[in-house]
PDB file of C-alpha atoms in Angstrom:
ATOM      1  CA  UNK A   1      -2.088  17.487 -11.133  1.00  0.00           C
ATOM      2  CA  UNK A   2      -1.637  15.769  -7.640  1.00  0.00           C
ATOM      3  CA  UNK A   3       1.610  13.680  -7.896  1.00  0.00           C
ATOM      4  CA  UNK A   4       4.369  12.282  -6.235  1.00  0.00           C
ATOM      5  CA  UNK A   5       7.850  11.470  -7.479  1.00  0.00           C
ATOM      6  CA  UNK A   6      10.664   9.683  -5.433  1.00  0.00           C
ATOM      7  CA  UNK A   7      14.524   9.839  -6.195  1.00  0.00           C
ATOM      8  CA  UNK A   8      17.549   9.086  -4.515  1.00  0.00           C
ATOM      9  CA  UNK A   9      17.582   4.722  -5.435  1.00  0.00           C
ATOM     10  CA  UNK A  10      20.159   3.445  -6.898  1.00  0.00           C
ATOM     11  CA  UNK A  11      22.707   0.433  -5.760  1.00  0.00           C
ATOM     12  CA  UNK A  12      24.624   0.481  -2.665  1.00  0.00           C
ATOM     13  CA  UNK A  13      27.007  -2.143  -0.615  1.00  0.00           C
ATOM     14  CA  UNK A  14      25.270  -3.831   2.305  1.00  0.00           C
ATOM     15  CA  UNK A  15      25.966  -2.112   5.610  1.00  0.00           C
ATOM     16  CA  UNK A  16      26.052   1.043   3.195  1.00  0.00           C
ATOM     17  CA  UNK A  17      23.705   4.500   3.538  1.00  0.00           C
ATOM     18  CA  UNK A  18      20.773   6.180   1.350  1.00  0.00           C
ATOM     19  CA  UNK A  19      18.806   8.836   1.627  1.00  0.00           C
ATOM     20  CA  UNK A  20      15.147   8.892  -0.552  1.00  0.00           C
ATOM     21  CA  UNK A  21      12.736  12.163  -1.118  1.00  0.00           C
ATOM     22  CA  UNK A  22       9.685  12.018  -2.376  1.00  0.00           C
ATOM     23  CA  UNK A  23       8.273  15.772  -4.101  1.00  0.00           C
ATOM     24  CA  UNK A  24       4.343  16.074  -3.987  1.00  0.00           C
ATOM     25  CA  UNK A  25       2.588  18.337  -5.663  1.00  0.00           C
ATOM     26  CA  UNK A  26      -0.707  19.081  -6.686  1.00  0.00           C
ATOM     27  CA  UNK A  27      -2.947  18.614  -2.977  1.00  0.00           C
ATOM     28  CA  UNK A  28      -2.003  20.250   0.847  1.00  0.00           C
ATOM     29  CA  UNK A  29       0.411  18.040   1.721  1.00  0.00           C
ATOM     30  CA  UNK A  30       0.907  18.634   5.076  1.00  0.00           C
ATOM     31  CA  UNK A  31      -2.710  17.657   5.520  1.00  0.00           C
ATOM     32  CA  UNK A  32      -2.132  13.948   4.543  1.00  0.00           C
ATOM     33  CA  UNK A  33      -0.654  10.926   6.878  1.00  0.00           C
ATOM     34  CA  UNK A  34       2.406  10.121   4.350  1.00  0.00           C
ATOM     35  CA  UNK A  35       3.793   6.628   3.666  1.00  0.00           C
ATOM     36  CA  UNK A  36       6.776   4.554   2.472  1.00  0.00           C
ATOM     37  CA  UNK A  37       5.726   1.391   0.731  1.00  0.00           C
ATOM     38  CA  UNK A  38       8.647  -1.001  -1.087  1.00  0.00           C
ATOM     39  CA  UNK A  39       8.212  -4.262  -3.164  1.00  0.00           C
ATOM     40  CA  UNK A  40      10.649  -6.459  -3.516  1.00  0.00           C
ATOM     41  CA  UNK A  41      11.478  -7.912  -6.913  1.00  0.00           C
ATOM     42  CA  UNK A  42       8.679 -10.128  -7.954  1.00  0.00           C
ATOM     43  CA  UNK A  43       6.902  -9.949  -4.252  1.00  0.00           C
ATOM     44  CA  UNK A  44       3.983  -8.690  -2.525  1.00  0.00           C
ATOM     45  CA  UNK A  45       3.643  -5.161  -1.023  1.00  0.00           C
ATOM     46  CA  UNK A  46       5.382  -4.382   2.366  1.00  0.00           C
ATOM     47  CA  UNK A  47       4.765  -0.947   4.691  1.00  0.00           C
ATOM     48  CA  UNK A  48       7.744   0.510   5.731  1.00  0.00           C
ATOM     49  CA  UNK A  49       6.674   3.360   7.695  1.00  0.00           C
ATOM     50  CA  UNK A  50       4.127   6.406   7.881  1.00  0.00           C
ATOM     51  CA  UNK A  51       4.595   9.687   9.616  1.00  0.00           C
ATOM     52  CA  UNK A  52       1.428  12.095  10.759  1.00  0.00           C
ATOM     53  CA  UNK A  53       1.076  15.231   9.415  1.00  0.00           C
ATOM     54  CA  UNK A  54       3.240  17.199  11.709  1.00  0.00           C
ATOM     55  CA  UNK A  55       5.894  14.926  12.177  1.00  0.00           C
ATOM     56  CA  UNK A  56       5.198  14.520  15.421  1.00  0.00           C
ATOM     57  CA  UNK A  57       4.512  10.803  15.262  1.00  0.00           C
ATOM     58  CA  UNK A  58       5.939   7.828  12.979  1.00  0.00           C
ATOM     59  CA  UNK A  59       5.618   4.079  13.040  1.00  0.00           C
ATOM     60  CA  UNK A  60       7.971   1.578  11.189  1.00  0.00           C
ATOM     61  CA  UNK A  61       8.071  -2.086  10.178  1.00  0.00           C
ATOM     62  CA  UNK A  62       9.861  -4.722  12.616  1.00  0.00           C
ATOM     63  CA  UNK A  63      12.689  -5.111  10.275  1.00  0.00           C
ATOM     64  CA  UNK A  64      13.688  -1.653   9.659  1.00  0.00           C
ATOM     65  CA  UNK A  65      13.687  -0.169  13.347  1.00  0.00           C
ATOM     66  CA  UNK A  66      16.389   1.698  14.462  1.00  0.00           C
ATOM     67  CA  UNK A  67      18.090   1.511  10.705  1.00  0.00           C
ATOM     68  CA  UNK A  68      15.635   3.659   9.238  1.00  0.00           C
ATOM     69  CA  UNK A  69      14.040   7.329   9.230  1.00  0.00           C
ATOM     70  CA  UNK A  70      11.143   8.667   7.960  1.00  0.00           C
ATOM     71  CA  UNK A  71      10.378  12.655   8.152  1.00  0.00           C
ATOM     72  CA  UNK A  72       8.894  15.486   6.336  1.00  0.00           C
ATOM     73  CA  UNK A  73       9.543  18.935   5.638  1.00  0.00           C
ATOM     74  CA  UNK A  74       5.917  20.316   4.695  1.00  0.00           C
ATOM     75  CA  UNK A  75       7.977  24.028   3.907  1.00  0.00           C
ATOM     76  CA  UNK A  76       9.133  21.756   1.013  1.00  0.00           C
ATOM     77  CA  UNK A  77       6.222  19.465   0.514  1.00  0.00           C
ATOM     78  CA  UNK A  78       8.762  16.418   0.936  1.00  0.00           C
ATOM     79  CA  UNK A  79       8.751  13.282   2.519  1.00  0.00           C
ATOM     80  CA  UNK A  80      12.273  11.595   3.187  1.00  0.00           C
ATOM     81  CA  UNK A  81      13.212   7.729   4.420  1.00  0.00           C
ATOM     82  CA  UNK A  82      16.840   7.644   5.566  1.00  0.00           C
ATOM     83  CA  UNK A  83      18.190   4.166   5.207  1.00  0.00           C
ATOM     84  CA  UNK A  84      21.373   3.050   7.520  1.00  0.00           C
ATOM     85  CA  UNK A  85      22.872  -0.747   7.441  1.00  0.00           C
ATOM     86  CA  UNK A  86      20.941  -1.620   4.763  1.00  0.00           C
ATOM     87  CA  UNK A  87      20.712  -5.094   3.985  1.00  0.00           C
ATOM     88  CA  UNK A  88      20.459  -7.452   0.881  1.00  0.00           C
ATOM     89  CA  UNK A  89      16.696  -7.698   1.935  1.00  0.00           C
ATOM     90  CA  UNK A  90      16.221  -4.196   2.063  1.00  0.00           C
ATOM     91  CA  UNK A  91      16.494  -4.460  -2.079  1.00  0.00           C
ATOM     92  CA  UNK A  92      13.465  -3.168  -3.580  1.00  0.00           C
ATOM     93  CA  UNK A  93      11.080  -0.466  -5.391  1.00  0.00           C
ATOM     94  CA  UNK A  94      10.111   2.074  -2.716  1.00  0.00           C
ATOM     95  CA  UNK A  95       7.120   3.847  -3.271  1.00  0.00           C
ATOM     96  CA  UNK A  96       5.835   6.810  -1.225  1.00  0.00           C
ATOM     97  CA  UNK A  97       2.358   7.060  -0.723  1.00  0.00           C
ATOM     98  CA  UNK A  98      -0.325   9.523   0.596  1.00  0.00           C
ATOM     99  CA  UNK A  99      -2.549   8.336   3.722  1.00  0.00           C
ATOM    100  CA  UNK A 100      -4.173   5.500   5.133  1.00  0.00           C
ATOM    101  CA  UNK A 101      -4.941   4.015   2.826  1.00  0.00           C
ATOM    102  CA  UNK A 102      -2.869   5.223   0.343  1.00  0.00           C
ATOM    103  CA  UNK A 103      -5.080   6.771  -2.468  1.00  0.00           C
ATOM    104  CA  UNK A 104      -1.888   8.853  -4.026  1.00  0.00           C
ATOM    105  CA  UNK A 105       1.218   6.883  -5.075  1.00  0.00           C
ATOM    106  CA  UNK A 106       4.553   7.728  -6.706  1.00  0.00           C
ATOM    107  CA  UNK A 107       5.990   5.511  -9.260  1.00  0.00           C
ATOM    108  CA  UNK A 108       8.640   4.426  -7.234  1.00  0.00           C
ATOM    109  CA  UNK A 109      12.580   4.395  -6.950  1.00  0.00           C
ATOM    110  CA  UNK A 110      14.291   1.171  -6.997  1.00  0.00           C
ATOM    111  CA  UNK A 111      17.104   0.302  -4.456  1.00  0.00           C
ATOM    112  CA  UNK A 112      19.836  -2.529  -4.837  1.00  0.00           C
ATOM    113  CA  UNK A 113      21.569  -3.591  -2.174  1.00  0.00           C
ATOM    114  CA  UNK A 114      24.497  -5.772  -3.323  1.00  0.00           C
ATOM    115  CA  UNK A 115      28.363  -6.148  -3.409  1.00  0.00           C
TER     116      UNK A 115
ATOM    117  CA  UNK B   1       0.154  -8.009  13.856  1.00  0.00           C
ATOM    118  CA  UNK B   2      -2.688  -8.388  11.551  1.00  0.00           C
ATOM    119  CA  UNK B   3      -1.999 -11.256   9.269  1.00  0.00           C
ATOM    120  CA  UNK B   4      -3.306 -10.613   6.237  1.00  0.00           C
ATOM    121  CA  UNK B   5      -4.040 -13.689   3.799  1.00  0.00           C
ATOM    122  CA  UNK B   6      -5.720 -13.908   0.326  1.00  0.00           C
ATOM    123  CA  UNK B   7      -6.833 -16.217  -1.670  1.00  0.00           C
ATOM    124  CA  UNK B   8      -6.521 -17.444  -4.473  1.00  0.00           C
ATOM    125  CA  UNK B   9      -2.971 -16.774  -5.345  1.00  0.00           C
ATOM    126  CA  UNK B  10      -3.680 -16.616  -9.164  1.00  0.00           C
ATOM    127  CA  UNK B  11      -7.056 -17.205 -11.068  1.00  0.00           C
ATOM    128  CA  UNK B  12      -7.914 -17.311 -14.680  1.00  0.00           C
ATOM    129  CA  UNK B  13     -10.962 -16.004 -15.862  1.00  0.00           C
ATOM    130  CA  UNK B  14     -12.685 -16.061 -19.113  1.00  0.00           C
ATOM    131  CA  UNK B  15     -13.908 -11.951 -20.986  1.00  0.00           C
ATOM    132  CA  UNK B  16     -16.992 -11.060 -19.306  1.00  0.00           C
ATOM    133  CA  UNK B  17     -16.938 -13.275 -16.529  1.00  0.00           C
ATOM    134  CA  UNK B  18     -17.305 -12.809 -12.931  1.00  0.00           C
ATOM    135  CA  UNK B  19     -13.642 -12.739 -10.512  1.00  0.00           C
ATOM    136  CA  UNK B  20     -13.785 -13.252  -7.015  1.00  0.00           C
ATOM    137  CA  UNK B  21     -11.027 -12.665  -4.712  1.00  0.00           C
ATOM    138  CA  UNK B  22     -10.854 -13.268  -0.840  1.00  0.00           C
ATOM    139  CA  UNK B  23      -9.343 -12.023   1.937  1.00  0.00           C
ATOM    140  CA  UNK B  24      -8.956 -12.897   5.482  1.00  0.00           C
ATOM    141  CA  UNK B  25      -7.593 -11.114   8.251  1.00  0.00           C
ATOM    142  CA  UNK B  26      -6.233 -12.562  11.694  1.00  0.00           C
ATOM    143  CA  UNK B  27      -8.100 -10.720  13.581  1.00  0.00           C
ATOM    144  CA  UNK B  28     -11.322  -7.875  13.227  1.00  0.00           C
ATOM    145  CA  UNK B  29     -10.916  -5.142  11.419  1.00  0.00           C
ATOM    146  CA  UNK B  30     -14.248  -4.148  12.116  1.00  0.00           C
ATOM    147  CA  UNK B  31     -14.277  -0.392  14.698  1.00  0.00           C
ATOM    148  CA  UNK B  32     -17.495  -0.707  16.333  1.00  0.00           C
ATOM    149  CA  UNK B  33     -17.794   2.678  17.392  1.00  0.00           C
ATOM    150  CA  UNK B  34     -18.421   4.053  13.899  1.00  0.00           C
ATOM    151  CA  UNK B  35     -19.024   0.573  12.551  1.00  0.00           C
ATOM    152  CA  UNK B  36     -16.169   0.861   9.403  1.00  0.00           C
ATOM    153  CA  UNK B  37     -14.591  -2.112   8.329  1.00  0.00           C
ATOM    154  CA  UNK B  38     -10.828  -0.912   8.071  1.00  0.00           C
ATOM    155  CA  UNK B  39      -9.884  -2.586   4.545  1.00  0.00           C
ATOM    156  CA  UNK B  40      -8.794  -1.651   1.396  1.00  0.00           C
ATOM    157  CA  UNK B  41      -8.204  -2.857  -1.853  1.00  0.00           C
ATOM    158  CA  UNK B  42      -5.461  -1.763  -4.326  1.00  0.00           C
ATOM    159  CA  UNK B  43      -4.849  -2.976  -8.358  1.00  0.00           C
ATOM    160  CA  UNK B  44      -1.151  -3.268  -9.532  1.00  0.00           C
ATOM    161  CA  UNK B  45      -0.950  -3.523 -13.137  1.00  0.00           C
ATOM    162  CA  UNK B  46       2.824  -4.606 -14.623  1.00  0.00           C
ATOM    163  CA  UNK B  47       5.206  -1.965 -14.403  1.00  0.00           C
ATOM    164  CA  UNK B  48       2.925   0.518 -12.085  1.00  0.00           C
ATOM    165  CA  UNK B  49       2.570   1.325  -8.718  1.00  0.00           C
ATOM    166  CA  UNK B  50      -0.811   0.212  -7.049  1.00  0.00           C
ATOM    167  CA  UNK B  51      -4.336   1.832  -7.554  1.00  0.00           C
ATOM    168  CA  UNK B  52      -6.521   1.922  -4.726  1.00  0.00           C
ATOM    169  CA  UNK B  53     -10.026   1.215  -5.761  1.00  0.00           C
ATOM    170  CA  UNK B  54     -11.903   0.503  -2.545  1.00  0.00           C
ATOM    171  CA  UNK B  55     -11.696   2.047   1.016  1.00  0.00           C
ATOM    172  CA  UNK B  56     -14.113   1.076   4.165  1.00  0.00           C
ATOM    173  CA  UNK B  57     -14.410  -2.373   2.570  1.00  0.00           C
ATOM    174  CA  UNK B  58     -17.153  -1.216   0.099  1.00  0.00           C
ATOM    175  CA  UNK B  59     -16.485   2.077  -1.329  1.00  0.00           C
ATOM    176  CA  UNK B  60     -15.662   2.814  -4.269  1.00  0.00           C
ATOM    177  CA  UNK B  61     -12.691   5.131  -5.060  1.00  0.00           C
ATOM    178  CA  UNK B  62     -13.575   8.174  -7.592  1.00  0.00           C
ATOM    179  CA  UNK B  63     -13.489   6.736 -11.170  1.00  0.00           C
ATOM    180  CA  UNK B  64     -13.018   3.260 -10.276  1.00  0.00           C
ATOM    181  CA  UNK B  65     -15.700   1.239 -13.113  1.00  0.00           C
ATOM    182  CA  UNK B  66     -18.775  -0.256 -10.996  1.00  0.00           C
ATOM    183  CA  UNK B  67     -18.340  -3.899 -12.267  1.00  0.00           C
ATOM    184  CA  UNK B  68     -15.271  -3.738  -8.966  1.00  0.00           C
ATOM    185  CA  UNK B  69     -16.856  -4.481  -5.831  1.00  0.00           C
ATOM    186  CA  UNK B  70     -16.284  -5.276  -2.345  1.00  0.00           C
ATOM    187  CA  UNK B  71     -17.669  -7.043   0.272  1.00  0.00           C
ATOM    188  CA  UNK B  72     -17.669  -8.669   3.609  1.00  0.00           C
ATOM    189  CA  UNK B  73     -17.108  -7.547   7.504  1.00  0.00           C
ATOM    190  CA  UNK B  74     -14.900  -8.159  10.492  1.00  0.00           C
ATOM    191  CA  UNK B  75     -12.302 -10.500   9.248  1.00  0.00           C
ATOM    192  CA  UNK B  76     -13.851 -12.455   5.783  1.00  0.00           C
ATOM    193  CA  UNK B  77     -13.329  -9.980   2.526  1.00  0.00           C
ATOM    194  CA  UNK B  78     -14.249 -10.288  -1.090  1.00  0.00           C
ATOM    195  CA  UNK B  79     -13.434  -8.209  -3.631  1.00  0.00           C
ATOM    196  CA  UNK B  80     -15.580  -9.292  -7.177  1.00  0.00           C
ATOM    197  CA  UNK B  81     -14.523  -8.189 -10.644  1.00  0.00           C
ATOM    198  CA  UNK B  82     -18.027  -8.535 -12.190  1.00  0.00           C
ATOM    199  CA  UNK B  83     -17.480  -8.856 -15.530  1.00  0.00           C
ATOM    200  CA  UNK B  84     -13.879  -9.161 -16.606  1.00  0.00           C
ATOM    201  CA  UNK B  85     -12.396  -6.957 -19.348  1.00  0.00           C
ATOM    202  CA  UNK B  86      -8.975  -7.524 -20.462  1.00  0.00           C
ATOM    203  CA  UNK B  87      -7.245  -4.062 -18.974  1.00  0.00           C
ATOM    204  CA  UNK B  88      -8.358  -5.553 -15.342  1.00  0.00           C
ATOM    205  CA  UNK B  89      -5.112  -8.125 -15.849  1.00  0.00           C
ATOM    206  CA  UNK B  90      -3.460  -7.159 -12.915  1.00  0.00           C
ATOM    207  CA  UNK B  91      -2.308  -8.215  -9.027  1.00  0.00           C
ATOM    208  CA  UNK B  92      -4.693  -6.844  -6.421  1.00  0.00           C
ATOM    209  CA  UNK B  93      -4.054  -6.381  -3.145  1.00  0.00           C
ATOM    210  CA  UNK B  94      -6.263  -6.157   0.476  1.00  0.00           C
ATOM    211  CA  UNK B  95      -4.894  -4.081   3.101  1.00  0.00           C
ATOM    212  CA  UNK B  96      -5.926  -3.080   6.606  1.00  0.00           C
ATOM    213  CA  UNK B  97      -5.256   0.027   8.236  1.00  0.00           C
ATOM    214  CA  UNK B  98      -7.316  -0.908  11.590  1.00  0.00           C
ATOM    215  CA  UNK B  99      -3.971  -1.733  13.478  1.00  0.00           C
ATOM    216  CA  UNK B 100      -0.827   0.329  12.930  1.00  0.00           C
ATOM    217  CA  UNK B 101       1.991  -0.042  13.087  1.00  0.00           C
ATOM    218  CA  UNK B 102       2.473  -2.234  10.745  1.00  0.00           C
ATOM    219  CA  UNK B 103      -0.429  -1.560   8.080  1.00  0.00           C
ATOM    220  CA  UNK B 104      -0.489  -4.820   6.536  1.00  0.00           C
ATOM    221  CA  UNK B 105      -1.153  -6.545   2.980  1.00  0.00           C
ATOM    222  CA  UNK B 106      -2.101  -9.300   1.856  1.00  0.00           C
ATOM    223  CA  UNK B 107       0.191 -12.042  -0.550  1.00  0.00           C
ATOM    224  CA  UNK B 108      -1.808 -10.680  -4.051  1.00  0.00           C
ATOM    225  CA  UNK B 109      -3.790 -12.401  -6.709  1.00  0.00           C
ATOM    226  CA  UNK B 110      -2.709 -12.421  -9.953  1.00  0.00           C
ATOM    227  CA  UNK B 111      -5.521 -11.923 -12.219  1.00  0.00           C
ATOM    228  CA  UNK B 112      -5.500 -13.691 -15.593  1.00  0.00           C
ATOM    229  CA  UNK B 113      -7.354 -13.958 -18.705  1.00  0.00           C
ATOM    230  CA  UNK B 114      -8.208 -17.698 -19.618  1.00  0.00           C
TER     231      UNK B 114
END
């Protein structure tokens, strides 16, 4: 069964650090362009970043330059997003996806950013 | 960036009518050289994470029911729900993937049974 399943959400204090995986299984998965997606509570669908196959390129959203990381370790068929000085704004459900577009999605982790 | 902007941002529809949803983009997403229109629509359903059921504008994704279609070229999209049937209730969302970074979406429409 292809899948994907994120962990590593949870609440954290603004200015404060997180680190989220994503485990795929189920399809090569260092064939596919990989993708962090997040939704804020009761909003609309934002791209975060993607990263190609061999890690050897990545593209991010305005907002989260230089404060985020995305990479991959296809040995472990994992995707990662490192999150630095987050931000209230950064709260929300952050998916990982496969491709563009994304035709594989996890279900999500949700992150709270809050004192 | 591409902005991406749908409309409307909610519509009601009666069982077994037709749905239309638009979407406009800022600027082509239309690659001439292999003539693909760069769009993508997804379905959110409460409580999930999106579905994509159309890629290139017009296809179809595996197991996605035929009443779903899309339409349209360059920067005018429609995505039409022929029929309604009452698991469809959802958000859907356009998306291009012409321009990156940023891949964007559009705002949503809610879909509603009247």
């Amino acid at each position: 069964e292809v899948q994907l399943v994120e962990s590593g959400g949870g609440l954290v204090q603004p200015g404060g650090s997180l680190r989220l995986s994503c485990a795929a299984s189920g399809f090569t998965f260092s064939s596919y362009w990989m993708t962090w997606v997040r939704q804020a509570p009761g909003k609309g669908l934002e791209w975060v970043a993607n990263i190609k196959q061999d890690g050897s390129e990545n593209y991010y959203v305005n907002s989260v330059k230089g404060r985020f990381t995305i990479s991959r370790d296809n040995a472990k068929n994992s995707l990662y997003l490192q999150m630095n000085s987050l931000r209230a704004e950064d709260t929300a459900v952050y998916y990982c996806a496969t491709g563009n577009p994304s035709g594989v999605w996890g279900k999500g982790t949700t992150v709270t950013v809050s004192s | 960036d591409i902005v991406m902007t749908q409309s409307p941002d909610s519509l009601a529809v009666s069982l077994g009518e037709r749905a239309t949803i638009n979407c406009k983009s800022s600027r082509s997403v239309l690659y001439r050289s292999n003539n693909k229109n760069y769009l993508a629509w997804y379905q959110q359903k409460p409580g999930q994470p999106p579905k994509l059921l159309i890629s290139w504008a017009s296809t179809r994704e595996s197991g996605v029911p035929d009443r779903f279609s899309g339409s349209g070229s360059e920067t005018d999209f429609t995505l039409t729900i022929s029929s309604l049937q009452a698991e469809d209730v959802a958000v859907y969302f356009c998306q291009q993937y012409y321009s990156t970074p940023p891949l964007t979406f559009g705002g949503g429409t809610k879909v509603e049974i009247k």
